[in-house]
């Protein structure tokens, strides 16, 4: 699968000392249930093909999810929900994602994040978003076929529109409202679909159900293939 040059840069990135220290410490210390794993312990690259028409933007890898497996949205409940939904709607060749060599392939879809390293307490700092932003800018320029963007959480939503602004792409004024299942078609033909993030907090409190999450990708598919 072809990759943008920035993906190799991401894997080698050490721009944020706090994130470097945390991701590597987690990889050394591990947790009991994953003590037999050799953690990835580095920045987690994006995943998918450059011809994708569906772009999914999350927030950051989980300490014992992507930081362990080396694949974005892999190894925790968020990933379980995401890849099941993608498989059900024809955007992935299998419903599970467990490790980098499990045979998973994305179909007409591409997954990235605003931050590529696991942050302490799942809370990146503004400077860390800024340090990671060039990678997202490179992706938006390289993914020329994108027609639908699914923004996971308000942070993913803001990251996408902020990157568009930096690239000089037309943004509506004011920006569309963020809300689960809301869709906004932009003047350049891209439709942005908002979703609550499938975080543990949202899923355990019932703010987001798996059906609600799947419905977002049903909407994305209807827009793409209508």
PDB file of C-alpha atoms in Angstrom:
ATOM      1  CA  UNK A   1       0.000   0.000   0.000  1.00  0.00           C
ATOM      2  CA  UNK A   2       1.469   3.332  -1.064  1.00  0.00           C
ATOM      3  CA  UNK A   3       2.286   5.798   1.698  1.00  0.00           C
ATOM      4  CA  UNK A   4       2.853   9.511   1.892  1.00  0.00           C
ATOM      5  CA  UNK A   5       6.461  10.498   2.712  1.00  0.00           C
ATOM      6  CA  UNK A   6       5.232  11.997   5.975  1.00  0.00           C
ATOM      7  CA  UNK A   7       4.315   8.540   7.279  1.00  0.00           C
ATOM      8  CA  UNK A   8       7.976   7.564   7.492  1.00  0.00           C
ATOM      9  CA  UNK A   9       8.648  10.878   9.230  1.00  0.00           C
ATOM     10  CA  UNK A  10       5.874  10.189  11.739  1.00  0.00           C
ATOM     11  CA  UNK A  11       7.424   6.895  12.812  1.00  0.00           C
ATOM     12  CA  UNK A  12      10.739   8.644  13.522  1.00  0.00           C
ATOM     13  CA  UNK A  13       9.225  11.751  15.150  1.00  0.00           C
ATOM     14  CA  UNK A  14      10.546  13.045  18.484  1.00  0.00           C
ATOM     15  CA  UNK A  15       9.178  16.600  18.361  1.00  0.00           C
ATOM     16  CA  UNK A  16       7.312  16.441  21.683  1.00  0.00           C
ATOM     17  CA  UNK A  17       9.548  15.479  24.652  1.00  0.00           C
ATOM     18  CA  UNK A  18       6.586  14.858  26.967  1.00  0.00           C
ATOM     19  CA  UNK A  19       4.967  12.441  24.528  1.00  0.00           C
ATOM     20  CA  UNK A  20       8.245  10.694  23.733  1.00  0.00           C
ATOM     21  CA  UNK A  21       8.899  10.078  27.444  1.00  0.00           C
ATOM     22  CA  UNK A  22       5.360   8.847  28.074  1.00  0.00           C
ATOM     23  CA  UNK A  23       4.960   6.533  25.099  1.00  0.00           C
ATOM     24  CA  UNK A  24       8.343   4.897  25.750  1.00  0.00           C
ATOM     25  CA  UNK A  25       7.743   4.534  29.486  1.00  0.00           C
ATOM     26  CA  UNK A  26       4.377   2.886  28.875  1.00  0.00           C
ATOM     27  CA  UNK A  27       6.039   0.504  26.422  1.00  0.00           C
ATOM     28  CA  UNK A  28       8.611  -0.505  29.035  1.00  0.00           C
ATOM     29  CA  UNK A  29       6.279  -0.823  32.000  1.00  0.00           C
ATOM     30  CA  UNK A  30       3.273  -2.287  30.108  1.00  0.00           C
ATOM     31  CA  UNK A  31       0.216  -3.551  31.977  1.00  0.00           C
ATOM     32  CA  UNK A  32      -0.322  -7.039  33.334  1.00  0.00           C
ATOM     33  CA  UNK A  33      -2.771  -8.178  30.670  1.00  0.00           C
ATOM     34  CA  UNK A  34      -0.290  -7.277  27.918  1.00  0.00           C
ATOM     35  CA  UNK A  35       2.953  -8.191  29.668  1.00  0.00           C
ATOM     36  CA  UNK A  36       3.857 -10.664  26.901  1.00  0.00           C
ATOM     37  CA  UNK A  37       3.541  -8.038  24.184  1.00  0.00           C
ATOM     38  CA  UNK A  38       6.463  -6.169  22.664  1.00  0.00           C
ATOM     39  CA  UNK A  39       4.931  -2.703  22.579  1.00  0.00           C
ATOM     40  CA  UNK A  40       5.311  -0.476  19.535  1.00  0.00           C
ATOM     41  CA  UNK A  41       6.080   2.464  21.845  1.00  0.00           C
ATOM     42  CA  UNK A  42       6.393   5.103  19.134  1.00  0.00           C
ATOM     43  CA  UNK A  43       4.343   7.434  16.973  1.00  0.00           C
ATOM     44  CA  UNK A  44       1.532   5.526  15.275  1.00  0.00           C
ATOM     45  CA  UNK A  45       1.273   6.107  11.512  1.00  0.00           C
ATOM     46  CA  UNK A  46      -1.962   6.566   9.626  1.00  0.00           C
ATOM     47  CA  UNK A  47      -3.605   3.637   7.869  1.00  0.00           C
ATOM     48  CA  UNK A  48      -5.212   3.259   4.460  1.00  0.00           C
ATOM     49  CA  UNK A  49      -4.737   3.865   0.748  1.00  0.00           C
ATOM     50  CA  UNK A  50      -4.015   7.174  -0.940  1.00  0.00           C
ATOM     51  CA  UNK A  51      -6.974   6.725  -3.293  1.00  0.00           C
ATOM     52  CA  UNK A  52      -9.442   6.684  -0.374  1.00  0.00           C
ATOM     53  CA  UNK A  53     -12.624   8.706  -0.634  1.00  0.00           C
ATOM     54  CA  UNK A  54     -13.500   8.351   3.063  1.00  0.00           C
ATOM     55  CA  UNK A  55     -11.199  10.046   5.576  1.00  0.00           C
ATOM     56  CA  UNK A  56     -11.584   9.361   9.309  1.00  0.00           C
ATOM     57  CA  UNK A  57      -9.899  11.693  11.791  1.00  0.00           C
ATOM     58  CA  UNK A  58      -9.494  10.684  15.426  1.00  0.00           C
ATOM     59  CA  UNK A  59      -7.689  12.290  18.335  1.00  0.00           C
ATOM     60  CA  UNK A  60      -4.686  10.219  19.466  1.00  0.00           C
ATOM     61  CA  UNK A  61      -3.569   6.611  20.049  1.00  0.00           C
ATOM     62  CA  UNK A  62      -4.364   4.928  23.354  1.00  0.00           C
ATOM     63  CA  UNK A  63      -1.477   4.070  25.672  1.00  0.00           C
ATOM     64  CA  UNK A  64      -2.222   0.328  25.566  1.00  0.00           C
ATOM     65  CA  UNK A  65      -4.012   0.395  22.193  1.00  0.00           C
ATOM     66  CA  UNK A  66      -2.177   1.891  19.239  1.00  0.00           C
ATOM     67  CA  UNK A  67       0.899   2.552  21.345  1.00  0.00           C
ATOM     68  CA  UNK A  68       1.043  -1.210  21.908  1.00  0.00           C
ATOM     69  CA  UNK A  69       0.027  -2.538  18.491  1.00  0.00           C
ATOM     70  CA  UNK A  70       1.521   0.091  16.211  1.00  0.00           C
ATOM     71  CA  UNK A  71      -1.704   0.474  14.245  1.00  0.00           C
ATOM     72  CA  UNK A  72      -4.062   3.372  14.681  1.00  0.00           C
ATOM     73  CA  UNK A  73      -7.331   2.564  16.521  1.00  0.00           C
ATOM     74  CA  UNK A  74      -6.156  -0.976  17.268  1.00  0.00           C
ATOM     75  CA  UNK A  75      -6.115  -2.804  20.574  1.00  0.00           C
ATOM     76  CA  UNK A  76      -8.915  -1.121  22.519  1.00  0.00           C
ATOM     77  CA  UNK A  77     -12.715  -0.875  22.477  1.00  0.00           C
ATOM     78  CA  UNK A  78     -12.696   2.248  20.304  1.00  0.00           C
ATOM     79  CA  UNK A  79     -10.923   0.291  17.605  1.00  0.00           C
ATOM     80  CA  UNK A  80     -13.251  -2.679  18.031  1.00  0.00           C
ATOM     81  CA  UNK A  81     -16.251  -0.467  17.305  1.00  0.00           C
ATOM     82  CA  UNK A  82     -14.568   1.377  14.446  1.00  0.00           C
ATOM     83  CA  UNK A  83     -13.381  -1.634  12.482  1.00  0.00           C
ATOM     84  CA  UNK A  84     -16.640  -3.531  12.953  1.00  0.00           C
ATOM     85  CA  UNK A  85     -18.500  -0.559  11.529  1.00  0.00           C
ATOM     86  CA  UNK A  86     -16.080  -0.207   8.640  1.00  0.00           C
ATOM     87  CA  UNK A  87     -16.373  -3.901   7.820  1.00  0.00           C
ATOM     88  CA  UNK A  88     -20.166  -3.866   8.029  1.00  0.00           C
ATOM     89  CA  UNK A  89     -20.297  -0.984   5.551  1.00  0.00           C
ATOM     90  CA  UNK A  90     -17.711  -2.375   3.133  1.00  0.00           C
ATOM     91  CA  UNK A  91     -14.778  -0.148   4.126  1.00  0.00           C
ATOM     92  CA  UNK A  92     -12.599  -2.975   5.526  1.00  0.00           C
ATOM     93  CA  UNK A  93     -11.932  -6.587   4.574  1.00  0.00           C
ATOM     94  CA  UNK A  94     -12.410  -7.958   8.111  1.00  0.00           C
ATOM     95  CA  UNK A  95     -14.215  -6.850  11.279  1.00  0.00           C
ATOM     96  CA  UNK A  96     -11.281  -7.066  13.685  1.00  0.00           C
ATOM     97  CA  UNK A  97      -7.967  -5.273  14.089  1.00  0.00           C
ATOM     98  CA  UNK A  98      -5.586  -6.830  16.594  1.00  0.00           C
ATOM     99  CA  UNK A  99      -2.036  -6.170  15.369  1.00  0.00           C
ATOM    100  CA  UNK A 100      -0.118  -4.780  12.401  1.00  0.00           C
ATOM    101  CA  UNK A 101       0.194  -8.132  10.624  1.00  0.00           C
ATOM    102  CA  UNK A 102      -3.341  -9.484  11.038  1.00  0.00           C
ATOM    103  CA  UNK A 103      -4.286  -9.111   7.364  1.00  0.00           C
ATOM    104  CA  UNK A 104      -6.597  -6.116   7.764  1.00  0.00           C
ATOM    105  CA  UNK A 105      -6.984  -3.895   4.725  1.00  0.00           C
ATOM    106  CA  UNK A 106      -9.043  -0.744   4.418  1.00  0.00           C
ATOM    107  CA  UNK A 107     -11.228  -0.282   1.356  1.00  0.00           C
ATOM    108  CA  UNK A 108     -11.756   3.240  -0.008  1.00  0.00           C
ATOM    109  CA  UNK A 109     -10.974   4.622   3.466  1.00  0.00           C
ATOM    110  CA  UNK A 110      -8.082   6.168   5.359  1.00  0.00           C
ATOM    111  CA  UNK A 111      -7.648   6.711   9.115  1.00  0.00           C
ATOM    112  CA  UNK A 112      -5.522   9.414  10.706  1.00  0.00           C
ATOM    113  CA  UNK A 113      -5.422  11.371  13.968  1.00  0.00           C
ATOM    114  CA  UNK A 114      -4.719  14.870  15.211  1.00  0.00           C
ATOM    115  CA  UNK A 115      -1.913  13.451  17.393  1.00  0.00           C
ATOM    116  CA  UNK A 116       0.169  10.386  16.529  1.00  0.00           C
ATOM    117  CA  UNK A 117       1.567   9.616  19.999  1.00  0.00           C
ATOM    118  CA  UNK A 118      -0.322   8.453  23.067  1.00  0.00           C
ATOM    119  CA  UNK A 119      -0.647  11.410  25.474  1.00  0.00           C
ATOM    120  CA  UNK A 120      -0.749  11.212  29.285  1.00  0.00           C
ATOM    121  CA  UNK A 121      -4.353  11.106  30.547  1.00  0.00           C
ATOM    122  CA  UNK A 122      -5.479  11.206  26.893  1.00  0.00           C
ATOM    123  CA  UNK A 123      -4.937  14.989  26.963  1.00  0.00           C
ATOM    124  CA  UNK A 124      -2.528  16.413  24.371  1.00  0.00           C
ATOM    125  CA  UNK A 125      -1.183  19.921  24.893  1.00  0.00           C
ATOM    126  CA  UNK A 126      -1.764  22.731  22.361  1.00  0.00           C
ATOM    127  CA  UNK A 127       1.919  22.713  21.427  1.00  0.00           C
ATOM    128  CA  UNK A 128       1.707  18.990  20.671  1.00  0.00           C
ATOM    129  CA  UNK A 129      -1.237  19.514  18.334  1.00  0.00           C
ATOM    130  CA  UNK A 130       0.805  22.199  16.587  1.00  0.00           C
ATOM    131  CA  UNK A 131       3.848  19.926  16.281  1.00  0.00           C
ATOM    132  CA  UNK A 132       1.758  17.162  14.703  1.00  0.00           C
ATOM    133  CA  UNK A 133      -0.245  19.436  12.393  1.00  0.00           C
ATOM    134  CA  UNK A 134       2.220  19.309   9.439  1.00  0.00           C
ATOM    135  CA  UNK A 135       1.535  15.591   9.056  1.00  0.00           C
ATOM    136  CA  UNK A 136      -2.194  16.197   8.696  1.00  0.00           C
ATOM    137  CA  UNK A 137      -1.550  19.006   6.220  1.00  0.00           C
ATOM    138  CA  UNK A 138       0.546  16.637   4.127  1.00  0.00           C
ATOM    139  CA  UNK A 139      -2.212  14.031   4.216  1.00  0.00           C
ATOM    140  CA  UNK A 140      -4.939  16.438   3.128  1.00  0.00           C
ATOM    141  CA  UNK A 141      -2.792  17.472   0.190  1.00  0.00           C
ATOM    142  CA  UNK A 142      -1.962  13.889  -0.757  1.00  0.00           C
ATOM    143  CA  UNK A 143      -5.439  12.374  -0.367  1.00  0.00           C
ATOM    144  CA  UNK A 144      -6.886  13.927  -3.498  1.00  0.00           C
ATOM    145  CA  UNK A 145      -9.993  11.762  -3.802  1.00  0.00           C
ATOM    146  CA  UNK A 146     -11.526  12.406  -0.371  1.00  0.00           C
ATOM    147  CA  UNK A 147     -15.236  13.219  -0.574  1.00  0.00           C
ATOM    148  CA  UNK A 148     -16.428  12.410   2.969  1.00  0.00           C
ATOM    149  CA  UNK A 149     -14.639  13.177   6.236  1.00  0.00           C
ATOM    150  CA  UNK A 150     -15.835  11.543   9.452  1.00  0.00           C
ATOM    151  CA  UNK A 151     -14.589  13.612  12.374  1.00  0.00           C
ATOM    152  CA  UNK A 152     -14.459  11.612  15.610  1.00  0.00           C
ATOM    153  CA  UNK A 153     -15.033  14.003  18.485  1.00  0.00           C
ATOM    154  CA  UNK A 154     -14.896  17.775  18.607  1.00  0.00           C
ATOM    155  CA  UNK A 155     -11.097  17.662  18.627  1.00  0.00           C
ATOM    156  CA  UNK A 156     -10.992  15.734  15.357  1.00  0.00           C
ATOM    157  CA  UNK A 157     -13.586  18.125  13.937  1.00  0.00           C
ATOM    158  CA  UNK A 158     -11.562  21.210  14.875  1.00  0.00           C
ATOM    159  CA  UNK A 159      -8.321  19.637  13.663  1.00  0.00           C
ATOM    160  CA  UNK A 160      -9.781  19.064  10.213  1.00  0.00           C
ATOM    161  CA  UNK A 161     -11.156  22.560   9.787  1.00  0.00           C
ATOM    162  CA  UNK A 162      -7.987  24.083  11.247  1.00  0.00           C
ATOM    163  CA  UNK A 163      -5.884  22.176   8.728  1.00  0.00           C
ATOM    164  CA  UNK A 164      -8.129  23.285   5.877  1.00  0.00           C
ATOM    165  CA  UNK A 165      -7.658  26.887   6.951  1.00  0.00           C
ATOM    166  CA  UNK A 166      -3.881  26.526   6.977  1.00  0.00           C
ATOM    167  CA  UNK A 167      -3.972  25.069   3.483  1.00  0.00           C
ATOM    168  CA  UNK A 168      -6.135  27.912   2.197  1.00  0.00           C
ATOM    169  CA  UNK A 169      -9.101  25.644   1.490  1.00  0.00           C
ATOM    170  CA  UNK A 170     -12.551  27.285   1.737  1.00  0.00           C
ATOM    171  CA  UNK A 171     -14.232  26.939   5.119  1.00  0.00           C
ATOM    172  CA  UNK A 172     -17.803  28.077   5.769  1.00  0.00           C
ATOM    173  CA  UNK A 173     -18.273  31.036   8.106  1.00  0.00           C
ATOM    174  CA  UNK A 174     -19.346  30.303  10.716  1.00  0.00           C
ATOM    175  CA  UNK A 175     -18.154  26.718  10.842  1.00  0.00           C
ATOM    176  CA  UNK A 176     -20.842  24.011  10.813  1.00  0.00           C
ATOM    177  CA  UNK A 177     -22.139  22.899  14.190  1.00  0.00           C
ATOM    178  CA  UNK A 178     -20.612  19.784  15.705  1.00  0.00           C
ATOM    179  CA  UNK A 179     -23.133  17.142  16.704  1.00  0.00           C
ATOM    180  CA  UNK A 180     -23.419  13.404  16.394  1.00  0.00           C
ATOM    181  CA  UNK A 181     -24.637  12.418  12.944  1.00  0.00           C
ATOM    182  CA  UNK A 182     -24.662  15.958  11.546  1.00  0.00           C
ATOM    183  CA  UNK A 183     -23.421  16.361   7.971  1.00  0.00           C
ATOM    184  CA  UNK A 184     -22.219  19.533   6.271  1.00  0.00           C
ATOM    185  CA  UNK A 185     -21.341  19.745   2.582  1.00  0.00           C
ATOM    186  CA  UNK A 186     -18.550  22.233   1.905  1.00  0.00           C
ATOM    187  CA  UNK A 187     -18.138  24.382  -1.175  1.00  0.00           C
ATOM    188  CA  UNK A 188     -15.339  22.185  -2.577  1.00  0.00           C
ATOM    189  CA  UNK A 189     -17.615  19.121  -2.549  1.00  0.00           C
ATOM    190  CA  UNK A 190     -16.329  17.485   0.659  1.00  0.00           C
ATOM    191  CA  UNK A 191     -18.971  16.475   3.195  1.00  0.00           C
ATOM    192  CA  UNK A 192     -17.992  16.482   6.872  1.00  0.00           C
ATOM    193  CA  UNK A 193     -19.903  14.079   9.120  1.00  0.00           C
ATOM    194  CA  UNK A 194     -19.567  14.585  12.882  1.00  0.00           C
ATOM    195  CA  UNK A 195     -19.501  11.741  15.393  1.00  0.00           C
ATOM    196  CA  UNK A 196     -19.054  11.469  19.103  1.00  0.00           C
ATOM    197  CA  UNK A 197     -15.718   9.826  19.781  1.00  0.00           C
ATOM    198  CA  UNK A 198     -15.987   6.124  20.744  1.00  0.00           C
ATOM    199  CA  UNK A 199     -14.060   6.797  23.937  1.00  0.00           C
ATOM    200  CA  UNK A 200     -14.589   4.684  27.027  1.00  0.00           C
ATOM    201  CA  UNK A 201     -16.294   7.613  28.720  1.00  0.00           C
ATOM    202  CA  UNK A 202     -18.812   8.020  25.904  1.00  0.00           C
ATOM    203  CA  UNK A 203     -19.514   4.329  25.403  1.00  0.00           C
ATOM    204  CA  UNK A 204     -19.804   3.362  29.072  1.00  0.00           C
ATOM    205  CA  UNK A 205     -22.146   6.245  29.870  1.00  0.00           C
ATOM    206  CA  UNK A 206     -24.366   5.474  26.891  1.00  0.00           C
ATOM    207  CA  UNK A 207     -23.760   8.837  25.247  1.00  0.00           C
ATOM    208  CA  UNK A 208     -22.643   6.810  22.235  1.00  0.00           C
ATOM    209  CA  UNK A 209     -24.020   3.374  21.384  1.00  0.00           C
ATOM    210  CA  UNK A 210     -22.570   1.042  18.788  1.00  0.00           C
ATOM    211  CA  UNK A 211     -25.673   1.481  16.644  1.00  0.00           C
ATOM    212  CA  UNK A 212     -25.284   5.276  16.768  1.00  0.00           C
ATOM    213  CA  UNK A 213     -21.661   4.896  15.748  1.00  0.00           C
ATOM    214  CA  UNK A 214     -22.491   2.538  12.895  1.00  0.00           C
ATOM    215  CA  UNK A 215     -25.169   4.912  11.650  1.00  0.00           C
ATOM    216  CA  UNK A 216     -22.485   7.541  11.039  1.00  0.00           C
ATOM    217  CA  UNK A 217     -20.738   5.238   8.593  1.00  0.00           C
ATOM    218  CA  UNK A 218     -24.030   4.277   6.981  1.00  0.00           C
ATOM    219  CA  UNK A 219     -24.529   7.971   6.318  1.00  0.00           C
ATOM    220  CA  UNK A 220     -20.985   8.300   4.966  1.00  0.00           C
ATOM    221  CA  UNK A 221     -21.591   5.386   2.610  1.00  0.00           C
ATOM    222  CA  UNK A 222     -24.900   6.818   1.366  1.00  0.00           C
ATOM    223  CA  UNK A 223     -23.187  10.114   0.576  1.00  0.00           C
ATOM    224  CA  UNK A 224     -20.313   8.420  -1.241  1.00  0.00           C
ATOM    225  CA  UNK A 225     -22.306   5.953  -3.292  1.00  0.00           C
ATOM    226  CA  UNK A 226     -25.581   7.765  -3.935  1.00  0.00           C
TER     227      UNK A 226
END
